[in-house]
Amino acid sequence: SITWHGHANFQLAHPACNVLVDPFFMGCPTAVTTWNSIAQPDVVLVTHLHGDHAGDVVDICRKTGAALGVVVGAAEILQSSGVPQAQIVNGIGFNIGGTVEVKGAKITMTEAFHTTEGGAPTGFIVTFPDGFTVYHAGDTGIFANMAVWGELYDIDLALLPSGGVFTMDPRQAALAAKMLRAKAAVPMHWGTFPLLEQSPDAFLKELADRAPNCRGIAMKPGETITL
């Protein structure tokens, strides 16, 4: 099951491994719950250190004991902020192109084109033990290598920023879904702040035109879907 907690904050719940990506609850205008009221994650993935993506990661990891998957460099910063080193995957994090395994889930780090305070901006491809595969793009502009990830991995669901200004806009995100060969796509990083796209409608229209074989799914903050 996939729960959207608003912005880029998703929980991927599988019987083998519960994955939380980019936990931004406190201060998020669209969040409808707090992190301590959700199912406890086994691993928290952070795409980059902007506050609207890593806002609650230290508290969550310290209080739940969840493992932390993050790029080298950012791991050091989060450790200095209070995440025990023993909970950081590899003790130092991992890097773009690398794959680690947590409770049967294989997590591959991808590049992303954005800015960040530490390490490098990233995305993640999570492959669960039954083969179901989710790509969380993180904050990024469109890039040609998305086609390579789409060739290497059988992506069931792509979580793609479509809000524009700081990331891809709806047209770029729809083309990204096509390059990724994703079976389904959920737009994210829209509606949180006034500068961003305020609706998923433009993305869904562009997706229908550019990637008609990809199912567009518009979620509301707090909503859970099962795939």
Short mmCIF file of C-alpha atoms in Angstrom, two decimals:
data_model
loop_
_atom_site.label_atom_id
_atom_site.label_comp_id
_atom_site.label_asym_id
_atom_site.label_seq_id
_atom_site.Cartn_x
_atom_site.Cartn_y
_atom_site.Cartn_z
CA SER A 1 0.00 0.00 0.00
CA ILE A 2 1.12 3.54 -0.77
CA THR A 3 0.23 6.46 1.51
CA TRP A 4 0.89 10.05 0.49
CA HIS A 5 1.50 12.23 3.53
CA GLY A 6 1.77 15.35 1.36
CA HIS A 7 4.56 17.01 -0.65
CA ALA A 8 7.18 14.28 -1.39
CA ASN A 9 6.44 12.28 1.77
CA PHE A 10 5.36 8.72 0.97
CA GLN A 11 5.01 5.54 3.00
CA LEU A 12 5.47 2.30 1.07
CA ALA A 13 4.02 -0.46 3.24
CA HIS A 14 4.88 -4.04 2.34
CA PRO A 15 4.61 -7.07 4.65
CA ALA A 16 8.38 -7.48 4.47
CA CYS A 17 9.48 -3.87 4.88
CA ASN A 18 7.81 -0.55 5.69
CA VAL A 19 9.57 2.29 3.87
CA LEU A 20 9.13 6.01 4.58
CA VAL A 21 10.53 8.50 2.05
CA ASP A 22 11.23 12.20 2.67
CA PRO A 23 9.40 12.62 5.99
CA PHE A 24 8.07 16.18 6.17
CA PHE A 25 5.22 16.33 8.69
CA MET A 26 5.87 19.21 11.08
CA GLY A 27 5.45 22.47 9.21
CA CYS A 28 4.00 20.87 6.08
CA PRO A 29 0.85 22.83 5.12
CA THR A 30 -0.81 19.80 3.53
CA ALA A 31 0.09 17.11 6.09
CA VAL A 32 -2.99 15.62 7.74
CA THR A 33 -1.20 13.57 10.39
CA THR A 34 1.93 13.54 12.54
CA TRP A 35 4.81 11.13 12.15
CA ASN A 36 4.20 9.47 15.51
CA SER A 37 0.70 8.42 14.46
CA ILE A 38 1.74 6.45 11.37
CA ALA A 39 2.88 2.82 11.12
CA GLN A 40 6.47 2.58 12.33
CA PRO A 41 8.91 2.46 9.40
CA ASP A 42 11.69 -0.10 9.08
CA VAL A 43 13.75 2.28 6.97
CA VAL A 44 13.61 6.01 6.25
CA LEU A 45 14.96 7.22 2.91
CA VAL A 46 15.94 10.85 2.43
CA THR A 47 16.52 12.18 -1.08
CA HIS A 48 18.25 15.39 0.04
CA LEU A 49 18.58 17.67 3.04
CA HIS A 50 16.15 20.48 2.24
CA GLY A 51 13.85 20.95 5.20
CA ASP A 52 10.74 20.04 3.23
CA HIS A 53 12.21 16.56 2.66
CA ALA A 54 14.32 15.78 5.72
CA GLY A 55 12.37 17.78 8.28
CA ASP A 56 11.46 14.99 10.71
CA VAL A 57 14.08 12.36 9.90
CA VAL A 58 16.21 12.77 13.03
CA ASP A 59 13.27 12.50 15.43
CA ILE A 60 11.78 9.54 13.56
CA CYS A 61 15.01 7.56 13.46
CA ARG A 62 15.91 8.30 17.07
CA LYS A 63 12.50 7.37 18.43
CA THR A 64 11.63 4.38 16.22
CA GLY A 65 15.04 2.84 15.64
CA ALA A 66 14.42 2.84 11.87
CA ALA A 67 17.38 2.44 9.55
CA LEU A 68 18.35 5.53 7.54
CA GLY A 69 19.17 5.31 3.83
CA VAL A 70 20.85 8.45 2.52
CA VAL A 71 23.76 9.53 0.36
CA VAL A 72 27.31 9.70 1.75
CA GLY A 73 27.92 13.20 3.05
CA ALA A 74 24.32 13.80 3.99
CA ALA A 75 24.64 10.79 6.31
CA GLU A 76 27.47 12.52 8.17
CA ILE A 77 25.37 15.66 8.61
CA LEU A 78 22.37 13.71 9.91
CA GLN A 79 24.59 11.75 12.26
CA SER A 80 25.94 15.00 13.70
CA SER A 81 22.30 16.11 14.12
CA GLY A 82 21.48 13.08 16.25
CA VAL A 83 20.90 9.96 14.16
CA PRO A 84 22.93 7.11 15.71
CA GLN A 85 25.58 5.86 13.32
CA ALA A 86 24.48 2.28 13.96
CA GLN A 87 21.14 3.08 12.29
CA ILE A 88 22.68 4.56 9.13
CA VAL A 89 22.90 2.04 6.30
CA ASN A 90 26.57 1.00 5.98
CA GLY A 91 27.35 3.40 8.83
CA ILE A 92 28.17 6.09 6.25
CA GLY A 93 25.29 5.82 3.76
CA PHE A 94 25.60 4.74 0.13
CA ASN A 95 25.85 6.43 -3.25
CA ILE A 96 24.33 6.87 -6.71
CA GLY A 97 24.13 3.59 -8.59
CA GLY A 98 24.58 1.58 -5.40
CA THR A 99 22.06 -0.91 -4.04
CA VAL A 100 21.55 -1.91 -0.41
CA GLU A 101 19.10 -4.35 1.13
CA VAL A 102 16.92 -3.72 4.18
CA LYS A 103 14.56 -6.47 5.38
CA GLY A 104 14.33 -7.95 1.91
CA ALA A 105 13.77 -4.64 0.10
CA LYS A 106 16.48 -3.75 -2.41
CA ILE A 107 17.05 0.00 -2.53
CA THR A 108 18.94 1.52 -5.45
CA MET A 109 20.04 5.15 -5.32
CA THR A 110 19.62 7.22 -8.49
CA GLU A 111 20.79 10.65 -9.47
CA ALA A 112 18.56 13.72 -9.30
CA PHE A 113 19.17 17.21 -10.68
CA HIS A 114 18.54 19.71 -7.91
CA THR A 115 20.44 21.46 -5.10
CA THR A 116 21.13 20.37 -1.55
CA GLU A 117 23.10 21.27 1.55
CA GLY A 118 25.00 18.00 1.85
CA GLY A 119 26.13 15.16 -0.39
CA ALA A 120 24.11 15.17 -3.61
CA PRO A 121 20.39 15.15 -4.43
CA THR A 122 19.12 11.65 -5.16
CA GLY A 123 16.15 9.45 -5.94
CA PHE A 124 15.45 5.83 -5.02
CA ILE A 125 14.23 2.68 -6.73
CA VAL A 126 12.77 0.29 -4.16
CA THR A 127 12.24 -3.34 -5.21
CA PHE A 128 10.25 -5.38 -2.71
CA PRO A 129 10.74 -9.17 -2.26
CA ASP A 130 7.77 -9.98 -4.53
CA GLY A 131 9.26 -7.83 -7.30
CA PHE A 132 6.95 -4.80 -6.96
CA THR A 133 9.11 -1.78 -7.82
CA VAL A 134 8.63 1.87 -6.89
CA TYR A 135 10.71 4.80 -8.14
CA HIS A 136 10.73 7.95 -6.01
CA ALA A 137 12.40 10.62 -8.13
CA GLY A 138 13.13 13.06 -5.32
CA ASP A 139 13.33 16.70 -6.33
CA THR A 140 14.60 16.79 -9.88
CA GLY A 141 14.38 18.22 -13.33
CA ILE A 142 13.93 15.79 -16.18
CA PHE A 143 17.07 13.99 -17.33
CA ALA A 144 17.76 11.56 -20.16
CA ASN A 145 19.09 8.82 -17.86
CA MET A 146 15.53 8.17 -16.71
CA ALA A 147 15.27 6.03 -19.82
CA VAL A 148 18.21 3.95 -18.60
CA TRP A 149 16.55 3.32 -15.23
CA GLY A 150 13.39 2.39 -17.11
CA GLU A 151 15.34 -0.16 -19.13
CA LEU A 152 17.13 -1.61 -16.11
CA TYR A 153 14.11 -1.85 -13.81
CA ASP A 154 10.52 -2.92 -14.33
CA ILE A 155 8.93 0.09 -12.61
CA ASP A 156 5.40 -0.53 -11.38
CA LEU A 157 4.92 2.92 -9.85
CA ALA A 158 6.76 6.20 -10.36
CA LEU A 159 6.40 9.02 -7.82
CA LEU A 160 7.22 12.15 -9.81
CA PRO A 161 7.43 15.83 -8.86
CA SER A 162 5.17 17.90 -11.09
CA GLY A 163 4.87 21.22 -9.30
CA GLY A 164 7.34 23.15 -11.42
CA VAL A 165 9.53 26.09 -10.26
CA PHE A 166 11.85 23.88 -8.17
CA THR A 167 11.32 20.58 -10.02
CA MET A 168 9.78 19.18 -13.18
CA ASP A 169 6.53 20.70 -14.37
CA PRO A 170 3.57 18.57 -15.56
CA ARG A 171 4.84 18.23 -19.14
CA GLN A 172 8.33 17.18 -18.09
CA ALA A 173 6.97 14.77 -15.48
CA ALA A 174 4.71 13.10 -18.04
CA LEU A 175 7.64 12.60 -20.41
CA ALA A 176 9.65 11.23 -17.49
CA ALA A 177 6.95 8.61 -16.89
CA LYS A 178 7.20 7.62 -20.54
CA MET A 179 10.99 7.29 -20.41
CA LEU A 180 10.76 5.26 -17.22
CA ARG A 181 8.23 2.91 -18.84
CA ALA A 182 6.28 3.13 -15.60
CA LYS A 183 3.02 1.22 -15.35
CA ALA A 184 1.54 3.90 -13.09
CA ALA A 185 2.55 7.35 -11.89
CA VAL A 186 1.57 9.54 -8.95
CA PRO A 187 2.38 13.26 -9.13
CA MET A 188 3.92 14.85 -6.02
CA HIS A 189 5.51 18.11 -4.89
CA TRP A 190 2.46 20.09 -6.01
CA GLY A 191 -0.05 22.12 -3.99
CA THR A 192 2.10 22.44 -0.88
CA PHE A 193 3.11 26.06 -1.40
CA PRO A 194 1.58 28.89 -3.50
CA LEU A 195 4.45 28.91 -6.04
CA LEU A 196 3.77 25.33 -7.09
CA GLU A 197 1.14 23.85 -9.39
CA GLN A 198 -2.06 23.72 -7.35
CA SER A 199 -3.65 20.73 -9.06
CA PRO A 200 -2.57 17.39 -10.60
CA ASP A 201 -4.90 17.93 -13.56
CA ALA A 202 -2.28 19.25 -15.98
CA PHE A 203 -0.02 16.28 -15.24
CA LEU A 204 -2.83 13.78 -15.81
CA LYS A 205 -3.68 15.41 -19.14
CA GLU A 206 -0.05 15.46 -20.28
CA LEU A 207 0.39 11.86 -19.16
CA ALA A 208 -2.62 10.71 -21.17
CA ASP A 209 -1.13 12.39 -24.25
CA ARG A 210 2.50 11.33 -23.85
CA ALA A 211 2.32 8.00 -22.02
CA PRO A 212 -1.14 6.51 -22.59
CA ASN A 213 0.01 3.12 -21.28
CA CYS A 214 0.89 4.65 -17.92
CA ARG A 215 -1.96 4.92 -15.42
CA GLY A 216 -2.11 8.35 -13.78
CA ILE A 217 -3.16 8.32 -10.13
CA ALA A 218 -3.96 11.59 -8.37
CA MET A 219 -3.74 11.19 -4.61
CA LYS A 220 -4.84 13.44 -1.77
CA PRO A 221 -2.66 13.99 1.30
CA GLY A 222 -3.39 11.26 3.81
CA GLU A 223 -4.82 8.93 1.16
CA THR A 224 -3.74 5.29 0.90
CA ILE A 225 -3.98 3.17 -2.24
CA THR A 226 -3.19 -0.51 -2.71
CA LEU A 227 -1.45 -1.76 -5.84
#
